[in-house]
mmCIF file of C-alpha atoms in Angstrom:
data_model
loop_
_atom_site.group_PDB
_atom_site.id
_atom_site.type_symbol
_atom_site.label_atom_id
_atom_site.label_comp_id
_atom_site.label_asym_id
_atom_site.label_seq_id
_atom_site.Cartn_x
_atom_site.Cartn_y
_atom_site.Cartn_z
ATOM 1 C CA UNK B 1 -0.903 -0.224 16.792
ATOM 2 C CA UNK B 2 0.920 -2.024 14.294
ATOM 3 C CA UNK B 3 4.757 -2.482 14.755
ATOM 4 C CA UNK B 4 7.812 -4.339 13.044
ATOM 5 C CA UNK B 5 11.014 -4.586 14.865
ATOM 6 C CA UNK B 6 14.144 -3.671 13.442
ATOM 7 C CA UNK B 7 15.667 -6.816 12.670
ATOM 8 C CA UNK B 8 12.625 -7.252 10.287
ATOM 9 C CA UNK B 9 14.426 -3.998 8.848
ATOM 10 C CA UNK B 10 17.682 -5.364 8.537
ATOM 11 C CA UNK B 11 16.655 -9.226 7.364
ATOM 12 C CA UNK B 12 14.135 -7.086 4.531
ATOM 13 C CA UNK B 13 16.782 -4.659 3.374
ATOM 14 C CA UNK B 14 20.178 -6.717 3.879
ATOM 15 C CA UNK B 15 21.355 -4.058 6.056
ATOM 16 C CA UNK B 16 24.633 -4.711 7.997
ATOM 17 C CA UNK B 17 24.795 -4.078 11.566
ATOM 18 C CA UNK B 18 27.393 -2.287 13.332
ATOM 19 C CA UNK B 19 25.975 -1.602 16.555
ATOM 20 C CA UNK B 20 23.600 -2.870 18.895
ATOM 21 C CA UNK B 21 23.388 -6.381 17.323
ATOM 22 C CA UNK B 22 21.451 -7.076 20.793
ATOM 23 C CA UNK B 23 18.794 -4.660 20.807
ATOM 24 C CA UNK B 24 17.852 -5.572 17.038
ATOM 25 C CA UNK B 25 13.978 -6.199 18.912
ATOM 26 C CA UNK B 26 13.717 -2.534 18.816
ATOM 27 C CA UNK B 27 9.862 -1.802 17.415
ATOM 28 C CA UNK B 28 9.228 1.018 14.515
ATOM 29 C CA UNK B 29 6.227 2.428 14.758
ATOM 30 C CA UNK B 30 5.824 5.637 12.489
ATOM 31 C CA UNK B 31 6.290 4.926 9.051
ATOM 32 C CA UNK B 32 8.362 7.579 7.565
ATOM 33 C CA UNK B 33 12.004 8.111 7.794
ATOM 34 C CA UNK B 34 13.951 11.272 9.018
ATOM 35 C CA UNK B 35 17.132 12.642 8.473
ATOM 36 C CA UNK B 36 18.525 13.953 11.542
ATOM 37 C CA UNK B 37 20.009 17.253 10.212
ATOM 38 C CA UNK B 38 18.598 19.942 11.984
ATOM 39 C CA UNK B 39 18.998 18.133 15.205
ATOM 40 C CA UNK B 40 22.587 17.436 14.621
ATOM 41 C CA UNK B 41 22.744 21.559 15.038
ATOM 42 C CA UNK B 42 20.649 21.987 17.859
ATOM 43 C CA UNK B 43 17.126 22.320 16.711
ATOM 44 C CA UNK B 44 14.774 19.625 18.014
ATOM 45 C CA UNK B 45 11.416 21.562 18.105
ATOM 46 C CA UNK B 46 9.963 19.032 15.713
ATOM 47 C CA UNK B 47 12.171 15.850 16.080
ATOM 48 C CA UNK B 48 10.229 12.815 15.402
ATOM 49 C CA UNK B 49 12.344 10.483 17.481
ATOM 50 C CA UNK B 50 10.194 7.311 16.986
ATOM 51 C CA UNK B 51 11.060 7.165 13.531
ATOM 52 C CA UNK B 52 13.639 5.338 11.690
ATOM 53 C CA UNK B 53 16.924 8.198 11.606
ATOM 54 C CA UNK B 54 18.603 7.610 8.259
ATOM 55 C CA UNK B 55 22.341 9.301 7.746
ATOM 56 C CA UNK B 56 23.454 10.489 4.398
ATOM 57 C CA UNK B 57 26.842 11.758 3.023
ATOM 58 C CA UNK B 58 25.369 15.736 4.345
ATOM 59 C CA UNK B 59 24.790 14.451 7.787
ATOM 60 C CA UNK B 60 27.915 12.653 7.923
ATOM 61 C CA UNK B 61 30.280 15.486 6.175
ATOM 62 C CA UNK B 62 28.451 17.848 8.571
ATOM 63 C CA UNK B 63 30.120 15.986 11.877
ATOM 64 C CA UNK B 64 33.291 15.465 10.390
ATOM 65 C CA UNK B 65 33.421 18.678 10.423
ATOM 66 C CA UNK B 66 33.059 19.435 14.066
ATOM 67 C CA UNK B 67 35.976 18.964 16.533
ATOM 68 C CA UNK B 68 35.749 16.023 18.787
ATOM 69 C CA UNK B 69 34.098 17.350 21.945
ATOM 70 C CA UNK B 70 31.619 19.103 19.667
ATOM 71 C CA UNK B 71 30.813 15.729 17.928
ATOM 72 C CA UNK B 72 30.294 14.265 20.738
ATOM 73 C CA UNK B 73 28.052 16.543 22.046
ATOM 74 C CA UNK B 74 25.728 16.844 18.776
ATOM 75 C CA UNK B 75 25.673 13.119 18.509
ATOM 76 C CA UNK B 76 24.891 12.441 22.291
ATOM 77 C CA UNK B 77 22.179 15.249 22.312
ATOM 78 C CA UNK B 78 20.248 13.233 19.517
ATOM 79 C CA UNK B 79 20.973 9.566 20.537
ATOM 80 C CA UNK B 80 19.596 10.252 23.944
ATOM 81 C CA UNK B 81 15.902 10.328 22.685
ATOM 82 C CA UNK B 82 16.593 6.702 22.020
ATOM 83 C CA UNK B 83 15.183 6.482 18.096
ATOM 84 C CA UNK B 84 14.548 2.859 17.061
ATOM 85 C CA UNK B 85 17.481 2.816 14.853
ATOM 86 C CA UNK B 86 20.354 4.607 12.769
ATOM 87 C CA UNK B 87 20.867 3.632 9.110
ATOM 88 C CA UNK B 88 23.887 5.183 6.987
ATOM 89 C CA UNK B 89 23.900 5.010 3.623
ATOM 90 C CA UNK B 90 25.896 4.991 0.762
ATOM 91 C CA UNK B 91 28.690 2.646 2.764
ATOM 92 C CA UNK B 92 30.021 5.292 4.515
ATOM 93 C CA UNK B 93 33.165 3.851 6.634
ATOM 94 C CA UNK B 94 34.014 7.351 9.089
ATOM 95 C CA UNK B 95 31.707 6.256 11.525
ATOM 96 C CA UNK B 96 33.400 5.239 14.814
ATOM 97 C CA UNK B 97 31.682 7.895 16.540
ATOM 98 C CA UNK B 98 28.942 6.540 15.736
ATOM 99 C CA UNK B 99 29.253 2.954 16.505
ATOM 100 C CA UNK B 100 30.879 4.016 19.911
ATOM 101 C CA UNK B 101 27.594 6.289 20.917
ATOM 102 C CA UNK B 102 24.731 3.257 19.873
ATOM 103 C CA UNK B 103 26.679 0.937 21.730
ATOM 104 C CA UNK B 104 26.830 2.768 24.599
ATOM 105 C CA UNK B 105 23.246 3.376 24.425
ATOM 106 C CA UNK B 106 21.571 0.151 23.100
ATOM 107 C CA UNK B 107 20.633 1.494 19.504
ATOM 108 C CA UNK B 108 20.997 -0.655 16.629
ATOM 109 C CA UNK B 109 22.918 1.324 13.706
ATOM 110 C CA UNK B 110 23.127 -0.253 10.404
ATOM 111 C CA UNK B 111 24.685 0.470 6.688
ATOM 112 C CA UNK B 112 23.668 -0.329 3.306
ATOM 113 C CA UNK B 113 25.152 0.375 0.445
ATOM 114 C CA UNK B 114 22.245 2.052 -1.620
ATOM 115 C CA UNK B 115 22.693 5.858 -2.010
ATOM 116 C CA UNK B 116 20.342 7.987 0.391
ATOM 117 C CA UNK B 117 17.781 9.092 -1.895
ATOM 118 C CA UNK B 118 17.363 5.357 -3.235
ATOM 119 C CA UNK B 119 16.948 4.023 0.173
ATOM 120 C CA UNK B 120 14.387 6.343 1.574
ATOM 121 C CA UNK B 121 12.382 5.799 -1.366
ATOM 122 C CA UNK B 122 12.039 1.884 -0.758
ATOM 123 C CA UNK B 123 12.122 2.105 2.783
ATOM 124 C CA UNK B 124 9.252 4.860 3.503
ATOM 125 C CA UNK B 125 7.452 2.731 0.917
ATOM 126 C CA UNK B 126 7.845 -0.656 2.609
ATOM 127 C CA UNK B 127 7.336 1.393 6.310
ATOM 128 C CA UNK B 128 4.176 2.878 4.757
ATOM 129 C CA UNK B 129 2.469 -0.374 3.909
ATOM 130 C CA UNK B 130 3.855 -2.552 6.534
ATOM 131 C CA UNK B 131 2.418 -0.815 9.101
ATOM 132 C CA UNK B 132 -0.979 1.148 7.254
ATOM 133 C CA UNK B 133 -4.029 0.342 9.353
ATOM 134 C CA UNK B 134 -5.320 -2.956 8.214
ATOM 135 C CA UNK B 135 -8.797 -5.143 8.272
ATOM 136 C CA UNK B 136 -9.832 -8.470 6.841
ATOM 137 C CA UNK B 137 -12.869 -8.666 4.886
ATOM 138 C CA UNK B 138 -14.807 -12.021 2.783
ATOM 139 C CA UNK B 139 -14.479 -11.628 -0.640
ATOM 140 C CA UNK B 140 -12.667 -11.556 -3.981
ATOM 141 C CA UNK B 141 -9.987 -8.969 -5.143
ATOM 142 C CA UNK B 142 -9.413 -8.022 -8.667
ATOM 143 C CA UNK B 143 -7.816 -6.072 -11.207
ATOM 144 C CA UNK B 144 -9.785 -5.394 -14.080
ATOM 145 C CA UNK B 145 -7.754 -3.194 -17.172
ATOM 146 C CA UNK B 146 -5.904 -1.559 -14.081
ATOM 147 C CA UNK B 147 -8.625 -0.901 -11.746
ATOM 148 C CA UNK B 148 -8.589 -2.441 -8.869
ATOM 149 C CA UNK B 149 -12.167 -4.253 -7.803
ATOM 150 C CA UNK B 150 -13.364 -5.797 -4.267
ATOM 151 C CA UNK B 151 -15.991 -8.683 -5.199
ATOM 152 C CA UNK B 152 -18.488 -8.956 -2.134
ATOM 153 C CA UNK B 153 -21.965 -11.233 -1.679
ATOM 154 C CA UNK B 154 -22.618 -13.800 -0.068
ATOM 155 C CA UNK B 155 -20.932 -17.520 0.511
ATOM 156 C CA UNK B 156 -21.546 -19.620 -2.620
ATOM 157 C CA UNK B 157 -22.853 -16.387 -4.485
ATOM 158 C CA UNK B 158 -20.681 -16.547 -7.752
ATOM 159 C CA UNK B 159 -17.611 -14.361 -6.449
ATOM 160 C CA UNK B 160 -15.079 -17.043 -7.299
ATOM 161 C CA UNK B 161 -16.483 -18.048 -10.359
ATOM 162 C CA UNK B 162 -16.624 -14.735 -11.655
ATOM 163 C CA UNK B 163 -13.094 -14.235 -11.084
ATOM 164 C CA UNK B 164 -12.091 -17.225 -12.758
ATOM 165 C CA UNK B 165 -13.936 -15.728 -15.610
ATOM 166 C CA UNK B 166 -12.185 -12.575 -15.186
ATOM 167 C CA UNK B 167 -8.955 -14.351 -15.718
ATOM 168 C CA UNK B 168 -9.527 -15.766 -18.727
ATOM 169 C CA UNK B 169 -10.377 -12.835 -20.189
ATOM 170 C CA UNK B 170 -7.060 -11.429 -19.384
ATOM 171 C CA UNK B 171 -7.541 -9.192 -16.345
ATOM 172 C CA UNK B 172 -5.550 -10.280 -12.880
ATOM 173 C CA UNK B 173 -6.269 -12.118 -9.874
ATOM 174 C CA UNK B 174 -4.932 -10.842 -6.662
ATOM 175 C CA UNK B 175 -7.284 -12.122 -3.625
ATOM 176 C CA UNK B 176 -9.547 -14.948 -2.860
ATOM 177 C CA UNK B 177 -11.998 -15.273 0.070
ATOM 178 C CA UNK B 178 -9.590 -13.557 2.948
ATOM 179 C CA UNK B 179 -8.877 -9.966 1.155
ATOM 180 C CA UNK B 180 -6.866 -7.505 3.374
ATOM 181 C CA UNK B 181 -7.637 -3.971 2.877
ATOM 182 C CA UNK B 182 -4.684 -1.455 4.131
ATOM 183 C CA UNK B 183 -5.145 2.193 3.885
ATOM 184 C CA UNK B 184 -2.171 4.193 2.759
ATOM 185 C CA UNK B 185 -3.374 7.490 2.670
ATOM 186 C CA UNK B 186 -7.106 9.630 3.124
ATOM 187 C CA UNK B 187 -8.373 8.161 0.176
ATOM 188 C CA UNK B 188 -6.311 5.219 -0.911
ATOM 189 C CA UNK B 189 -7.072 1.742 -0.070
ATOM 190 C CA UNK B 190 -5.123 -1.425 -1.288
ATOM 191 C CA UNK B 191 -6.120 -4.733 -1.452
ATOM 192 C CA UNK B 192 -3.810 -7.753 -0.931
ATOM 193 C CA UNK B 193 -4.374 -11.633 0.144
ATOM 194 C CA UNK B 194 -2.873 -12.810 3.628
ATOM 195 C CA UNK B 195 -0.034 -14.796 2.172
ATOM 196 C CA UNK B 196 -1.524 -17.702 3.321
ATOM 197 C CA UNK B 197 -4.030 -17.750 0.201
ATOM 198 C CA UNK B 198 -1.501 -16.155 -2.097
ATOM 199 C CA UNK B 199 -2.364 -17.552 -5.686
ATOM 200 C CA UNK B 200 -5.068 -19.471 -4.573
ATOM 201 C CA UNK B 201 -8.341 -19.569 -6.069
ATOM 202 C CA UNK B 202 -11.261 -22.312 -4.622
ATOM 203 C CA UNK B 203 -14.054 -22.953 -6.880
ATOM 204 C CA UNK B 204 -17.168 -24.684 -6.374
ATOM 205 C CA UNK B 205 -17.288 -28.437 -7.861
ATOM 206 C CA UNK B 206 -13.741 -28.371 -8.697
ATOM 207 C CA UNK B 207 -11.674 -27.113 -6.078
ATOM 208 C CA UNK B 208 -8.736 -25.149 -5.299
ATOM 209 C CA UNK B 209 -6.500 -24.079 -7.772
ATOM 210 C CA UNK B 210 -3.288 -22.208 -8.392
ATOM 211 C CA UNK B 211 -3.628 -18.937 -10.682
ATOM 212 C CA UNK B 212 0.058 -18.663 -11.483
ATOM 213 C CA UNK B 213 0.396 -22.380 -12.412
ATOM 214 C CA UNK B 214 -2.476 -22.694 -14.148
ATOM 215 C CA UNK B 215 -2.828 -19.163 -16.139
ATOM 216 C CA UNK B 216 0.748 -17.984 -15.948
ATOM 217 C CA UNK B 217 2.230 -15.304 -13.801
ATOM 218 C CA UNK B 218 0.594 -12.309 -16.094
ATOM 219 C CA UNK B 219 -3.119 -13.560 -14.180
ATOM 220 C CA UNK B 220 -1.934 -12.699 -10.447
ATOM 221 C CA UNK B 221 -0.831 -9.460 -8.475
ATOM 222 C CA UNK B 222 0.414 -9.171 -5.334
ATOM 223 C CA UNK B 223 -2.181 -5.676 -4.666
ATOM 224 C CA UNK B 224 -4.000 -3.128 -6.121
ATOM 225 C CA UNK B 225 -5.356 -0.051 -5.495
ATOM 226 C CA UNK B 226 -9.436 -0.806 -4.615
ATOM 227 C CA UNK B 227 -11.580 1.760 -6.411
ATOM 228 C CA UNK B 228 -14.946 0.066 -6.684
ATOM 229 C CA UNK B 229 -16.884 -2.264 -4.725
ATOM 230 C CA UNK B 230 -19.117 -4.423 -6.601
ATOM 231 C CA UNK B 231 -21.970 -6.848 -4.927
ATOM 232 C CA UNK B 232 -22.807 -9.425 -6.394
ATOM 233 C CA UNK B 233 -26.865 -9.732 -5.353
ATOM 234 C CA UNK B 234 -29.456 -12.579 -6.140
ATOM 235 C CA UNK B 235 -32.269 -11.050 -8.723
ATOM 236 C CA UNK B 236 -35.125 -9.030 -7.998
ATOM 237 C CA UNK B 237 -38.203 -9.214 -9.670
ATOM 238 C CA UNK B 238 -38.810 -5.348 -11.017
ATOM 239 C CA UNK B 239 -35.813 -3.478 -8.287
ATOM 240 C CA UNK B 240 -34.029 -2.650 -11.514
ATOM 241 C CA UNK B 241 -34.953 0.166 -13.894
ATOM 242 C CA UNK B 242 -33.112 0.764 -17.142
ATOM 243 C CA UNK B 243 -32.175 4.515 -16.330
ATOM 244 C CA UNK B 244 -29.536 6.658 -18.039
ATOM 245 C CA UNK B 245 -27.543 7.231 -14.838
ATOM 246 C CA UNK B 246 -27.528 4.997 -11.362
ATOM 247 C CA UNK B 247 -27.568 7.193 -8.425
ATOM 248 C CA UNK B 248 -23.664 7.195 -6.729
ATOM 249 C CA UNK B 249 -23.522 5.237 -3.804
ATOM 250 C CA UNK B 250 -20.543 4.646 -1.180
ATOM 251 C CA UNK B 251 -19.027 1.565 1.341
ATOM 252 C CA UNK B 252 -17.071 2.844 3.350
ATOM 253 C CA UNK B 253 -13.809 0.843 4.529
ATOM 254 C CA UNK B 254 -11.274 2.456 7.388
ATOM 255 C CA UNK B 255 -12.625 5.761 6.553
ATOM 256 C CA UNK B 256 -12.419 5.460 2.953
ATOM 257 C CA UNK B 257 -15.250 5.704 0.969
ATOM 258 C CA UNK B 258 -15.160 3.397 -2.512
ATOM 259 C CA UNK B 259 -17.985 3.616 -5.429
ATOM 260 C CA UNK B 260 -20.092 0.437 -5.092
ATOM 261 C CA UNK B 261 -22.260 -1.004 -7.344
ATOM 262 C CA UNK B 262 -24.883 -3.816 -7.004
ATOM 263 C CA UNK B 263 -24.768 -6.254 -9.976
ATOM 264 C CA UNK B 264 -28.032 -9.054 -9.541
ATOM 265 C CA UNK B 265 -27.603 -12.228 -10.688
ATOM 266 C CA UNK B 266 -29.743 -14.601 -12.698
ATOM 267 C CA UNK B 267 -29.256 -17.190 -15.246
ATOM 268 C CA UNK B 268 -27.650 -15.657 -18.720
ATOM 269 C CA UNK B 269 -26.371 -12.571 -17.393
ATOM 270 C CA UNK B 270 -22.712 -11.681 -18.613
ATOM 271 C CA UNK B 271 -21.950 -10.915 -14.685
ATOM 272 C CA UNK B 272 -17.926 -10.535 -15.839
ATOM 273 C CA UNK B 273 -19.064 -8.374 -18.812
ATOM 274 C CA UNK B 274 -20.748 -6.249 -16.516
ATOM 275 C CA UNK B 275 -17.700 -5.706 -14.622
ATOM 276 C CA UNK B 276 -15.791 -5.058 -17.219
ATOM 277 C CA UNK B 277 -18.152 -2.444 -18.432
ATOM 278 C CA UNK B 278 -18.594 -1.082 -14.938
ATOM 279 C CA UNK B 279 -14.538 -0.790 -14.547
ATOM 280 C CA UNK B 280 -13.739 0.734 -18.053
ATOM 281 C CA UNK B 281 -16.986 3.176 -17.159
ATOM 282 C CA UNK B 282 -15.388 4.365 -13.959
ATOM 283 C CA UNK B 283 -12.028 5.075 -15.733
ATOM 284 C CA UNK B 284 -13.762 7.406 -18.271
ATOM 285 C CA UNK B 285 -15.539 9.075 -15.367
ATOM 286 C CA UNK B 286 -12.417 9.749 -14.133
ATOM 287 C CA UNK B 287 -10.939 11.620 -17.296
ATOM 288 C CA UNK B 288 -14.333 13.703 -17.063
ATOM 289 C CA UNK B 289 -16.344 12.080 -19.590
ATOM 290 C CA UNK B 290 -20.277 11.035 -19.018
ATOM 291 C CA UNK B 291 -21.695 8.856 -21.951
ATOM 292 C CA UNK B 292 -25.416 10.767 -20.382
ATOM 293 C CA UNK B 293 -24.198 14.019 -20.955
ATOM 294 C CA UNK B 294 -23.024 13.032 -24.728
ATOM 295 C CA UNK B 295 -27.013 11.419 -25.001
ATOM 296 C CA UNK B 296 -28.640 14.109 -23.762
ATOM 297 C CA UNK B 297 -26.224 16.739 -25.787
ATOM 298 C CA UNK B 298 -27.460 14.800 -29.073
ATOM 299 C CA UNK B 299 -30.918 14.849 -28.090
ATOM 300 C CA UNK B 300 -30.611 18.491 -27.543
ATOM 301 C CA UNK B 301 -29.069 19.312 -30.987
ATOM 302 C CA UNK B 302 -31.627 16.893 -32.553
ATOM 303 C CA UNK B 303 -34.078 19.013 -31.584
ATOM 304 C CA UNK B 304 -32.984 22.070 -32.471
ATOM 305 C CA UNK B 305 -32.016 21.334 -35.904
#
């Protein structure tokens, strides 16, 4: 299971500690947030106490509200589960309560400035991909017109090359040879390098070379939604037929199944034209058009007029 610890939180964020400086080794392991409201009034049916507990102005209006015995008891009844942190927002500075409680119990509790809604936002969306379910596959990542394309075949295959061709044609770079695929959700996967080989492209006979540098910032992204996976494949003699429609076909990474498409290679082939055409294809898919229903539609009326 993947984990970051809270002071990964607080470095990310610029969050300011208040309590528990010591215990900022703390590990979050769910990645949503939760706001803490219907605990703070006794209802704990469904309290996910491993995640991060975030306090807005309602939580915090809510106990100043409450005598002091009765704070004390709504506050110790949900710091006892021992959550991996508390973060207030919006600045809020009646909080000694609160302090005194994670102290006492070895629970970091932090503040930022950004208003609740803001913060959640970023921070379920940095939780989400920080700890998604991850592997490490050979290839190339790329965005082509938006649409995000793995590159697979074998070592010295093109895969490189093609990207570099790619690049110059205006479409973005985002992974060479080491791409990590994370999956966000059922059916979204996104594809990333390993930092290591961030902007890096290596190229047969010349070498490696630095996208950004060479091409400008507008030819790299940091990651991109993967919704095909192309092959690149050496030719074979009479395995391809020029039909209307190629049958669908699946990979299947972490559970997620992509489109994939074999492309064979062979001297004079427009491989990056091909990907193009197969990218801009899958988008009109997408918005429900089939260029082999508008072929056989004309056909039809052809032959009835």
């Amino acid at each position: 299971m993947k984990t970051i610890t809270v002071q990964k939180l607080k470095d990310t964020f610029q969050l300011e500690v208040l309590a528990g400086a010591s215990h900022m080794d703390r590990e979050v392991t769910r990645p949503r947030t939760h706001r803490p409201g219907l605990e703070f009034v006794g209802y704990f049916d469904f309290f996910p106490m491993n995640r991060v507990q975030v306090l807005g102005r309602k939580e915090i209006n809510y106990l100043l509200t409450l005598t002091v015995e009765e704070r004390k008891l709504h506050i110790g009844n949900v710091v006892k589960y021992h959550p991996p942190c508390f973060i207030v927002t919006s600045g809020q500075q009646e909080i000694p309560y609160l302090i005194l409680f994670c102290e006492q119990e070895g629970i970091p509790l932090l503040r930022t400035a950004e208003t609740t809604t803001e913060f959640i936002a970023k921070l379920d969306s940095y939780l989400i991909k920080a700890l998604a379910p991850e592997i490490s596959i050979h290839g190339v990542c790329v965005n082509v017109s938006g649409i995000g394309i793995l590159l697979r075949g074998k070592s010295g295959i093109g895969k490189s090359e093609t990207a570099h061709t790619l690049i110059r044609r205006g479409h973005r770079f985002v992974a060479d040879d080491i791409v990590v695929l994370k999956k966000l959700g059922p059916a979204t996967l996104l594809g990333t390098h390993n930092e290591t080989t961030r902007e890096f492209l290596a190229l047969r006979s010349v070498g490696l070379i630095n996208v950004v540098r060479q091409y400008g910032r507008r030819a790299f992204q940091d990651e991109t939604r993967i919704v095909l996976d192309i092959e690149l494949a050496p030719w074979q003699e009479n395995s391809l037929n020029n039909e209307l429609e190629v049958e669908p076909q699946f990979t299947e990474y972490l559970g997620v199944k992509i489109p994939h498409i074999e492309v064979q290679l062979q001297p004079g082939r427009d491989v990056a034209g091909l990907i193009e055409a197969a990218a801009n294809n899958w988008y009109l898919k997408q918005l429900g058009y089939s260029a082999v229903d508008e072929f056989m539609k004309r056909i039809e009326d052809e032959m009835q007029s």
